[in-house]
PDB file of C-alpha atoms in Angstrom:
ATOM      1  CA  UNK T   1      18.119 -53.509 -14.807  1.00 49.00           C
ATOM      2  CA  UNK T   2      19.278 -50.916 -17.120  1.00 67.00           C
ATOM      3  CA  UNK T   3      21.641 -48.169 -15.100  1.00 86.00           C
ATOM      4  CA  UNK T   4      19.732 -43.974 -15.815  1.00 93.00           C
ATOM      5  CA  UNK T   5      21.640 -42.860 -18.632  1.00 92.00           C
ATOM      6  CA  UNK T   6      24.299 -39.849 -17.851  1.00 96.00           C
ATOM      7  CA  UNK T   7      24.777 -37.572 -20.470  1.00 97.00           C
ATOM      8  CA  UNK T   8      27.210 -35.107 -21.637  1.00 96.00           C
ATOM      9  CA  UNK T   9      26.824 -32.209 -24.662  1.00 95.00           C
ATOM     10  CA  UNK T  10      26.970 -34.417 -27.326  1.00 95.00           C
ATOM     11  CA  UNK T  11      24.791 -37.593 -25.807  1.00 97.00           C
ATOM     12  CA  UNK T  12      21.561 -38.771 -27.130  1.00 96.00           C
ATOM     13  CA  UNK T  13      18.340 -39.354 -24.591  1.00 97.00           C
ATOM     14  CA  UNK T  14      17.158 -42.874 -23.810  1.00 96.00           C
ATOM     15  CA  UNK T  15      14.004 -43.045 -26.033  1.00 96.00           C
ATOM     16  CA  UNK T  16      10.918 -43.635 -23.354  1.00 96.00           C
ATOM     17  CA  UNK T  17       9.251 -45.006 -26.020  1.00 95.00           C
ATOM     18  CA  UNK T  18      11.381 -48.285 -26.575  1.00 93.00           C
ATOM     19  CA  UNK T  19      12.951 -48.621 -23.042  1.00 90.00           C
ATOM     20  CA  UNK T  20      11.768 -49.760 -19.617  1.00 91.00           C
ATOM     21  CA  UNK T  21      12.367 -47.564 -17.099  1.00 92.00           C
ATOM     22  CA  UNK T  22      16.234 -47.370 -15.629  1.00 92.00           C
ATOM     23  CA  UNK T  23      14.952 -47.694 -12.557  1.00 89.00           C
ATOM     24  CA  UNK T  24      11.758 -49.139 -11.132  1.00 86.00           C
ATOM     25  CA  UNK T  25      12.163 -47.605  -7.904  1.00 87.00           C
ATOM     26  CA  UNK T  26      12.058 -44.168  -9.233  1.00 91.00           C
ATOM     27  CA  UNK T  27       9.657 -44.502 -12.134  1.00 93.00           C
ATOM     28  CA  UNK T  28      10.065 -42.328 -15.222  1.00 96.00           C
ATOM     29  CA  UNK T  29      13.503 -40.904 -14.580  1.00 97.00           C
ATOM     30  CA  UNK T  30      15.232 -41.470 -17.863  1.00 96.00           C
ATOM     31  CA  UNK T  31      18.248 -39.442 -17.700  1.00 97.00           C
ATOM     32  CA  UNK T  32      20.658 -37.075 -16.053  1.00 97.00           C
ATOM     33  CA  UNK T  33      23.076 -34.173 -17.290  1.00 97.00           C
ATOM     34  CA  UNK T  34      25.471 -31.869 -15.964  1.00 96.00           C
ATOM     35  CA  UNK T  35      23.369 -28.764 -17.033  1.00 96.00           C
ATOM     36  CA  UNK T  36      20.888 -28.230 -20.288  1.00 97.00           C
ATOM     37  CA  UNK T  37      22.949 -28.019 -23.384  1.00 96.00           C
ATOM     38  CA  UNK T  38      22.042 -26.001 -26.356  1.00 93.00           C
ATOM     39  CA  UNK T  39      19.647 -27.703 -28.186  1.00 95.00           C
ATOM     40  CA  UNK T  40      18.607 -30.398 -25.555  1.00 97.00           C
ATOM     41  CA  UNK T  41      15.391 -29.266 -24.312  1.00 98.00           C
ATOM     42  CA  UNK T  42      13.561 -29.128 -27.386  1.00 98.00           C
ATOM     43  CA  UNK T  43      14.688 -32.457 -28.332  1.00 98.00           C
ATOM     44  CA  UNK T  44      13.549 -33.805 -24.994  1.00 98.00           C
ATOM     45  CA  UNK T  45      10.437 -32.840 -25.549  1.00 98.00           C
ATOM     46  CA  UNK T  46      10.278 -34.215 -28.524  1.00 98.00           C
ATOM     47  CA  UNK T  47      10.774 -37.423 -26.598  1.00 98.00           C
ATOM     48  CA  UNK T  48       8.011 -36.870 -24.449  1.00 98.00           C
ATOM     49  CA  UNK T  49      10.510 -35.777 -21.914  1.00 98.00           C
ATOM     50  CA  UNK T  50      11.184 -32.848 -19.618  1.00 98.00           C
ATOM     51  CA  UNK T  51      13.789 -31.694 -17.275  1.00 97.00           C
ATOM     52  CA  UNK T  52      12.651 -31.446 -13.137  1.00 95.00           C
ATOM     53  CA  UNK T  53      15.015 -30.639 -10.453  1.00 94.00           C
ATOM     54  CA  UNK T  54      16.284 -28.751  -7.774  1.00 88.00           C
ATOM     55  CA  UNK T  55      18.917 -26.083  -7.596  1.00 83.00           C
ATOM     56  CA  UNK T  56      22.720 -27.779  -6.414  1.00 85.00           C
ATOM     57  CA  UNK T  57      21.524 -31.389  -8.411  1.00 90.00           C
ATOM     58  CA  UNK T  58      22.372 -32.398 -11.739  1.00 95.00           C
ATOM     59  CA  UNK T  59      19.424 -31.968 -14.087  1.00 96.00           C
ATOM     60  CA  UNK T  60      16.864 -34.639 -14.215  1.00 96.00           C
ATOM     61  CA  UNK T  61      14.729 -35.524 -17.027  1.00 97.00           C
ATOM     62  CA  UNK T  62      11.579 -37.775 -16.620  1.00 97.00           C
ATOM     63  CA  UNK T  63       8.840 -39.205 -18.670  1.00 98.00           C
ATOM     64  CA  UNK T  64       6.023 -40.272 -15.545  1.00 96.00           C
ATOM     65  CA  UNK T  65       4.374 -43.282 -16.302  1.00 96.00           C
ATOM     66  CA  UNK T  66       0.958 -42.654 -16.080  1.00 97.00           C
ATOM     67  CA  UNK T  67       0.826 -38.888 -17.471  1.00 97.00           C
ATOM     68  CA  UNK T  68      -1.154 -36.371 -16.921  1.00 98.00           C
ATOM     69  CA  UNK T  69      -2.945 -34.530 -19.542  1.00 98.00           C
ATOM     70  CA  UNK T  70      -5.780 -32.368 -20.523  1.00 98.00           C
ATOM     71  CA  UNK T  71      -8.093 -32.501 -23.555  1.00 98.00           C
ATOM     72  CA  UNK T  72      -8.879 -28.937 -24.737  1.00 98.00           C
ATOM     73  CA  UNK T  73     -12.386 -29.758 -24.723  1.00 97.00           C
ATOM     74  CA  UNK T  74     -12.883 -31.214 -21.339  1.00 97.00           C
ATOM     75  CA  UNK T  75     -11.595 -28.220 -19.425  1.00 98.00           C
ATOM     76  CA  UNK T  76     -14.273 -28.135 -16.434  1.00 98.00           C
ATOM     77  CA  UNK T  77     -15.381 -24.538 -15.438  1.00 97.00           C
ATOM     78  CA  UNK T  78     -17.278 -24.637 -12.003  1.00 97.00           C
ATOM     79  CA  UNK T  79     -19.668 -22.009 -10.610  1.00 97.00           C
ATOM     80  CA  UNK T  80     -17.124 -20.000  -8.549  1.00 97.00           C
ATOM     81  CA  UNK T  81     -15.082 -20.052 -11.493  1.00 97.00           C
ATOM     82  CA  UNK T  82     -17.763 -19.168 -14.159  1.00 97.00           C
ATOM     83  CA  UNK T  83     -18.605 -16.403 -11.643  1.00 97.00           C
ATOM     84  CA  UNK T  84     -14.638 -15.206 -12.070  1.00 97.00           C
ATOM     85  CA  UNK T  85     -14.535 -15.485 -15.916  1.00 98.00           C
ATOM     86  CA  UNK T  86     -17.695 -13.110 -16.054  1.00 98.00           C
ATOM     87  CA  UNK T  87     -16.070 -10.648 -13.986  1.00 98.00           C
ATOM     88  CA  UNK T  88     -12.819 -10.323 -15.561  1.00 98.00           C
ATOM     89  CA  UNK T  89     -14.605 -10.889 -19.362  1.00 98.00           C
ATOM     90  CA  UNK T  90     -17.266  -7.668 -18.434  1.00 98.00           C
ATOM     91  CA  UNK T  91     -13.569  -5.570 -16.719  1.00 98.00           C
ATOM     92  CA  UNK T  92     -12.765  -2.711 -19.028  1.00 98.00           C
ATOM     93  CA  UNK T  93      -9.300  -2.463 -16.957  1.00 98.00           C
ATOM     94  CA  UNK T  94      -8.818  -6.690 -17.208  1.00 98.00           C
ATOM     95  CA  UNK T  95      -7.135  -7.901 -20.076  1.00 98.00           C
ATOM     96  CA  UNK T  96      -4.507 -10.502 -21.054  1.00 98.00           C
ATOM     97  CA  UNK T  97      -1.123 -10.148 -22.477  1.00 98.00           C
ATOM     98  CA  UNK T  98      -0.037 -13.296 -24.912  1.00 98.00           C
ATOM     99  CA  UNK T  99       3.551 -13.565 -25.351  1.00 97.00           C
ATOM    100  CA  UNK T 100       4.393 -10.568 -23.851  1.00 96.00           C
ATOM    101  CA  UNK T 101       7.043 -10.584 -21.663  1.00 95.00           C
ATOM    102  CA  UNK T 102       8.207 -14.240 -20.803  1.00 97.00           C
ATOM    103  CA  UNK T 103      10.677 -13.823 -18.367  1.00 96.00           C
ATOM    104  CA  UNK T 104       8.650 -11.756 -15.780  1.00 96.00           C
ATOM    105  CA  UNK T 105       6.049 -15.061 -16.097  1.00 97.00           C
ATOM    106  CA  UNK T 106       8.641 -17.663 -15.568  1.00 97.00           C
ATOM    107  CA  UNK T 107       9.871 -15.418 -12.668  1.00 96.00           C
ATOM    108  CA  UNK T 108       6.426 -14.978 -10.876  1.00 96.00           C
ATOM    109  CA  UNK T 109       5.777 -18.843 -11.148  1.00 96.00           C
ATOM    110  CA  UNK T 110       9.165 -19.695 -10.001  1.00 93.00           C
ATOM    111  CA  UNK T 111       8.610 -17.416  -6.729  1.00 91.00           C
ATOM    112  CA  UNK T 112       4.692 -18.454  -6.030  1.00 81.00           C
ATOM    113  CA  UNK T 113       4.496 -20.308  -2.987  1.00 70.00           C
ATOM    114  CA  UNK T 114       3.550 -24.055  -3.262  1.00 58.00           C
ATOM    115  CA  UNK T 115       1.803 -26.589  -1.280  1.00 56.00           C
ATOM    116  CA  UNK T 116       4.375 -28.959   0.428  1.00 51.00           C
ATOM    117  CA  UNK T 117       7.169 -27.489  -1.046  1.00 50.00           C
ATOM    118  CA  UNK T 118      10.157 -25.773  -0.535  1.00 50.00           C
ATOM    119  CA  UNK T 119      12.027 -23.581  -2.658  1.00 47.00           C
ATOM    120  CA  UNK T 120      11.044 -24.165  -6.768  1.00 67.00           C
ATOM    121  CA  UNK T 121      12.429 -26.523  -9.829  1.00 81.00           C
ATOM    122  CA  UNK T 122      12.615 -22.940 -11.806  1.00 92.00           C
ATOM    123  CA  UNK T 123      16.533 -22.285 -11.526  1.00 91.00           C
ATOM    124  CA  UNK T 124      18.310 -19.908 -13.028  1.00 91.00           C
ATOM    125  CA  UNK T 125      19.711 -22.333 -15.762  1.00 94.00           C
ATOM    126  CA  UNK T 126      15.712 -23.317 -16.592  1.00 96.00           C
ATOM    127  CA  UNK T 127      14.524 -19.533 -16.642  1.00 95.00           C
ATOM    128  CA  UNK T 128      17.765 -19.064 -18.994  1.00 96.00           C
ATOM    129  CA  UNK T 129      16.725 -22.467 -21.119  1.00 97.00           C
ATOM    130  CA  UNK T 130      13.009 -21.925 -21.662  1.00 98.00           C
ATOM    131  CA  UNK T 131      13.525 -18.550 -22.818  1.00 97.00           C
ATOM    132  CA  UNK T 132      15.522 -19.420 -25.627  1.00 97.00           C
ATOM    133  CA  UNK T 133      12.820 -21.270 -26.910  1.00 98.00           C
ATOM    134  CA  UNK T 134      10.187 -18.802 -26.425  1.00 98.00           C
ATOM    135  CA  UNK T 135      13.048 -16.752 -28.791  1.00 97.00           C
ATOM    136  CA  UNK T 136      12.693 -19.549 -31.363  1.00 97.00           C
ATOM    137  CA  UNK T 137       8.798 -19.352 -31.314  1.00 97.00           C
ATOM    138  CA  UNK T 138       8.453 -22.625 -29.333  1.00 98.00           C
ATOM    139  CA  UNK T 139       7.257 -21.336 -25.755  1.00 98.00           C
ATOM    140  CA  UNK T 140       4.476 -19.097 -24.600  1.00 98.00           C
ATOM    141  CA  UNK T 141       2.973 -17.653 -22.082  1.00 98.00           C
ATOM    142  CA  UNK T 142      -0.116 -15.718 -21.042  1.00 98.00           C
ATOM    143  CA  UNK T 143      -0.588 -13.305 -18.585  1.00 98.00           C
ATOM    144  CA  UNK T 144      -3.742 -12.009 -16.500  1.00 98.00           C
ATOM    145  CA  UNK T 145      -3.859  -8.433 -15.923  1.00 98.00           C
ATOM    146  CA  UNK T 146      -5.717  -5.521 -14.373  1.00 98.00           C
ATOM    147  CA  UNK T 147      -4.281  -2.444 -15.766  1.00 98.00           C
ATOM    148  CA  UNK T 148      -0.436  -2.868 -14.958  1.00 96.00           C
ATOM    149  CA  UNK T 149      -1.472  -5.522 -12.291  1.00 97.00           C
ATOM    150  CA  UNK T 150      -0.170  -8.793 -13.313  1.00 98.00           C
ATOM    151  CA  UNK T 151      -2.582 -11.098 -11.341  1.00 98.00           C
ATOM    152  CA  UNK T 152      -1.796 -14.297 -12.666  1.00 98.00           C
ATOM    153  CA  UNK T 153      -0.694 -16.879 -15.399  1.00 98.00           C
ATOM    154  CA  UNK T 154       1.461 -19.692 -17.336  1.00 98.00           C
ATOM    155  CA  UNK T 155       3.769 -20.821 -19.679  1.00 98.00           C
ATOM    156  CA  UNK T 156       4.343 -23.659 -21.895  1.00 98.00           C
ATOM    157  CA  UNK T 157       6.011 -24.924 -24.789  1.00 98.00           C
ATOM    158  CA  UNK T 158       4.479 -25.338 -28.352  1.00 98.00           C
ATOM    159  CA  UNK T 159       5.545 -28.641 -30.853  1.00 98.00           C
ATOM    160  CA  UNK T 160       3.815 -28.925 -34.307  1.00 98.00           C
ATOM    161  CA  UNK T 161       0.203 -29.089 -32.805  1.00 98.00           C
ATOM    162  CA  UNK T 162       1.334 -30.163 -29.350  1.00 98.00           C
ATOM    163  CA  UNK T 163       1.509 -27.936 -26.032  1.00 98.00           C
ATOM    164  CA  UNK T 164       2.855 -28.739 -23.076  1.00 98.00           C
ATOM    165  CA  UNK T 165       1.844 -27.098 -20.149  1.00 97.00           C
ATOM    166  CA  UNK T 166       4.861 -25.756 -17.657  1.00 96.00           C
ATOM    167  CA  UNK T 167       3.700 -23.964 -15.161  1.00 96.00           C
ATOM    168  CA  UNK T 168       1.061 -21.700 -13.244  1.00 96.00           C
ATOM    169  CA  UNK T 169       0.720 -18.704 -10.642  1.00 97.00           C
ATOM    170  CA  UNK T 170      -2.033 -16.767  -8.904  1.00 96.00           C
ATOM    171  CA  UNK T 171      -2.100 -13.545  -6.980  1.00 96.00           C
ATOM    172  CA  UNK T 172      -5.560 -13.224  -7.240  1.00 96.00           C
ATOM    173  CA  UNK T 173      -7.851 -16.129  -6.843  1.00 95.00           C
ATOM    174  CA  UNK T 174      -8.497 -17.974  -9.723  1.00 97.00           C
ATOM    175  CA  UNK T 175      -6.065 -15.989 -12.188  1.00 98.00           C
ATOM    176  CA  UNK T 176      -4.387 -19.251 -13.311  1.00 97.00           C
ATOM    177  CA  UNK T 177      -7.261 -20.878 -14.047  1.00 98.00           C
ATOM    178  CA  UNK T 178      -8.214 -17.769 -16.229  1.00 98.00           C
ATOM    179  CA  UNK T 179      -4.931 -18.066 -17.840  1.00 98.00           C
ATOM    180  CA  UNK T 180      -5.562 -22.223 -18.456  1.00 98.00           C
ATOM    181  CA  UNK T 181      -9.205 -21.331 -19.769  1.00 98.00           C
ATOM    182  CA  UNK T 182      -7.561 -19.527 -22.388  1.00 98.00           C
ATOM    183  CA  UNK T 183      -4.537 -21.764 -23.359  1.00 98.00           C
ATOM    184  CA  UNK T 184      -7.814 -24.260 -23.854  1.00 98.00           C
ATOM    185  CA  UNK T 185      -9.946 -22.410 -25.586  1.00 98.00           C
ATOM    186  CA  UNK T 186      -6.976 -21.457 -27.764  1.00 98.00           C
ATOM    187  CA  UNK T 187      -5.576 -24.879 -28.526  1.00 98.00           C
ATOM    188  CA  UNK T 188      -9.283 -26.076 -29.267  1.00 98.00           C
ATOM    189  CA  UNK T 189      -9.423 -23.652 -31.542  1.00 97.00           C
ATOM    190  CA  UNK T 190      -6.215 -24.795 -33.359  1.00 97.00           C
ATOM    191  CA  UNK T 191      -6.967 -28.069 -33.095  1.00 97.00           C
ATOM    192  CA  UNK T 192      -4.565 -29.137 -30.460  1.00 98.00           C
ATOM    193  CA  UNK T 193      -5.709 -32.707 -28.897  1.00 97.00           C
ATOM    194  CA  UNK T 194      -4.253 -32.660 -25.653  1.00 98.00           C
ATOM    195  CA  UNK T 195      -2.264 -30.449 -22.948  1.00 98.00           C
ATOM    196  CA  UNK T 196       0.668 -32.229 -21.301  1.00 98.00           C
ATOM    197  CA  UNK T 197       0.206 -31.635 -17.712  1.00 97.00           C
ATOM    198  CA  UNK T 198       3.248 -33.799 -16.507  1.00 94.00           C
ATOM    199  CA  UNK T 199       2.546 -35.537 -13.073  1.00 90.00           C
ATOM    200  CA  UNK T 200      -1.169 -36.057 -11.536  1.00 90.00           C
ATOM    201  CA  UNK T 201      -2.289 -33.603  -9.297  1.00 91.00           C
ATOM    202  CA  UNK T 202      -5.838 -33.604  -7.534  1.00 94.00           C
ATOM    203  CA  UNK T 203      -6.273 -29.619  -8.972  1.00 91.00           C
ATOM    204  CA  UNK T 204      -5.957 -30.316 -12.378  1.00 94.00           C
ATOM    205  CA  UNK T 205      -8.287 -33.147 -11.696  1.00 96.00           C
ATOM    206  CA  UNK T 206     -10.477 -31.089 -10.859  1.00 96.00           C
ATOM    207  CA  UNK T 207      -9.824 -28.788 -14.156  1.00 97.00           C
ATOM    208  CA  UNK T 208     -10.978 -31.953 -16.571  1.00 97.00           C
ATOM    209  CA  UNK T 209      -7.133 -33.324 -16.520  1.00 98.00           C
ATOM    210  CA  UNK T 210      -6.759 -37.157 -16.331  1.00 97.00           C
ATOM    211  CA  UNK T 211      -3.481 -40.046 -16.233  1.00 98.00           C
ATOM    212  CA  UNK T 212      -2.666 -41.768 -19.769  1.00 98.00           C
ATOM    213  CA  UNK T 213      -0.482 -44.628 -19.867  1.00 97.00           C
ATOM    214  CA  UNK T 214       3.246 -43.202 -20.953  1.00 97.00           C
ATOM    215  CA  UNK T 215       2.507 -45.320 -23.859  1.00 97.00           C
ATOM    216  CA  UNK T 216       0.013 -43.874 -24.974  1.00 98.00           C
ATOM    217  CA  UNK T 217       0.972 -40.415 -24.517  1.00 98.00           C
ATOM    218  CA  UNK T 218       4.158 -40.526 -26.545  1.00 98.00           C
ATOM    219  CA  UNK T 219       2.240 -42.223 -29.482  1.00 98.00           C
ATOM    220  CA  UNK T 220      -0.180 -39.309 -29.504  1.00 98.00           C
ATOM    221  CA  UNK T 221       2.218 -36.405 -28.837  1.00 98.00           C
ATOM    222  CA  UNK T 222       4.620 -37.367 -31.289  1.00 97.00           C
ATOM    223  CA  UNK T 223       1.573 -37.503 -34.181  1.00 98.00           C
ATOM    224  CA  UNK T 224       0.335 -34.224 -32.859  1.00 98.00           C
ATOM    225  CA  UNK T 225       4.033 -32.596 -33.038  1.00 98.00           C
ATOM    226  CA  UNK T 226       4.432 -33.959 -36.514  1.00 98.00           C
ATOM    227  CA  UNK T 227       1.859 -31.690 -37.499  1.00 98.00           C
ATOM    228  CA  UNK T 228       2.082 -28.600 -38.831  1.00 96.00           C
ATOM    229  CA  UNK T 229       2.289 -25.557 -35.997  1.00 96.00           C
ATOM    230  CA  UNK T 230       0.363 -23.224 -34.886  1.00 93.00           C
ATOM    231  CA  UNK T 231       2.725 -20.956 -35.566  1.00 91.00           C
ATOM    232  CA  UNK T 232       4.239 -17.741 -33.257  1.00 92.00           C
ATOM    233  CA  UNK T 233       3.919 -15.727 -31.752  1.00 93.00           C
ATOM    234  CA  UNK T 234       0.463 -16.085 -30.835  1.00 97.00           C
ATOM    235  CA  UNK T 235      -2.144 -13.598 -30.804  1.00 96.00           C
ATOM    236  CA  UNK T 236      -5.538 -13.980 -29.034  1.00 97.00           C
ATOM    237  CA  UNK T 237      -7.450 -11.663 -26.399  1.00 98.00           C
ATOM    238  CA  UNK T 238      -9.964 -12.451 -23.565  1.00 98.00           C
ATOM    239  CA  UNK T 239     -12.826 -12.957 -25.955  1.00 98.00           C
ATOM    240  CA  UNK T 240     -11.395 -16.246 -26.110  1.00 98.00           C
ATOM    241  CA  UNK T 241     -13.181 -16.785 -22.468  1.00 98.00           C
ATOM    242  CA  UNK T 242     -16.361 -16.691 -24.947  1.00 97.00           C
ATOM    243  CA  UNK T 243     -15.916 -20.528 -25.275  1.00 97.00           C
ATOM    244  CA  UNK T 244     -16.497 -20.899 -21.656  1.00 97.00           C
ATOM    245  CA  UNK T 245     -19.086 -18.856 -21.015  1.00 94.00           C
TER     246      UNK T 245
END
């Protein structure tokens, strides 16, 4: 058994593709570093990793084997949810804001409350990371509103034609499922085939989201991020809803 590689500023990641997992105990943890270094979390992801911890540990970066994602196409809108969309579509005062500000996003996720757990994996240092790459045009996020009212939404991080999906709030029911029936109806649009959604949950089960083998997954991200991008920032309204409706 391989030991989890440690790394410092100038170390390169364990490729998931090519090597077993460190440790079979604690599937898909691939690596650990002191902090992010400049330039390391866009290369992770384009390892089909990502960085998941807890404030006073040493960043961890995993690659779950199976992975959860979401085709753009198979995003599953339910009754009580159609019922939402309508509302908010046919709201003069409800609107979106795309790529607007970034930080105030990461912020609200990182203090929603969430089911068995305490405290949140959005430190300071990842706030401070992922917001450099929203400055280089590689994350995004979309926010639900109702006049000033910022009721809900999510961020992710954009690769060629590949999105990975971060994370989501609500402080109205159902906002961040408006917010993810955009970012669908968006990356169908442009042709994006799949949504990483990290580790399986029964709610984005229930969204249309499914487990790949890690295999599988990294073959298909790294085609879709060799593809050209979809460009930033990016500009879309709630009209997009229009897919769903």
């Amino acid at each position: 058994m391989s030991q989890i590689a440690w790394l410092g500023p100038d170390d390169a990641f364990p490729d998931p593709a090519v090597m077993p997992d460190p440790d079979p105990e604690v599937v898909g943890l691939f690596a650990v570093s002191e902090r992010i270094y400049r330039g390391q979390l866009e290369t992770a992801y384009r390892m089909g990793l990502f960085p998941w911890y807890s404030d006073n540990q040493p960043v961890l970066w995993w690659s779950p084997d199976p992975r959860m994602v979401l085709e753009p196409k198979n995003f599953k809108v339910s009754d009580s949810l159609q019922k939402t969309m309508r509302q908010f579509y046919y709201d003069p005062t409800c609107h979106i804001e795309v790529d607007g500000d970034f930080g105030a996003i990461m912020r609200a996720c990182a203090l929603s409350p969430r089911k068995d757990q305490d405290g949140t994996w959005i430190t300071h240092e990842i706030v401070d990371a992922y917001s450099q790459l929203f400055e280089q045009g590689l994350a995004h996020s979309i926010a639900v509103k109702q006049g000033d009212r910022l009721l809900g939404g999510l961020y992710c991080v954009s690769l060629g034609r590949m999105v990975f999906g971060e994370s989501m709030f609500s402080r109205q029911r159902d906002s961040s499922k408006l917010a993810l029936a955009l970012l669908c109806a968006w990356c169908y649009d442009h042709e994006v085939p799949m949504i990483d959604c990290q580790q399986e949950t029964t709610h984005l089960r229930s969204l249309g989201g499914g487990p790949i083998p890690r295999t599988q997954f990294l073959s298909l991200a790294r085609d879709a991020i060799s593809r050209k991008s979809i460009g930033s920032p990016w500009r879309f309204d709630k009209t997009a809803l229009e897919r769903w409706l």
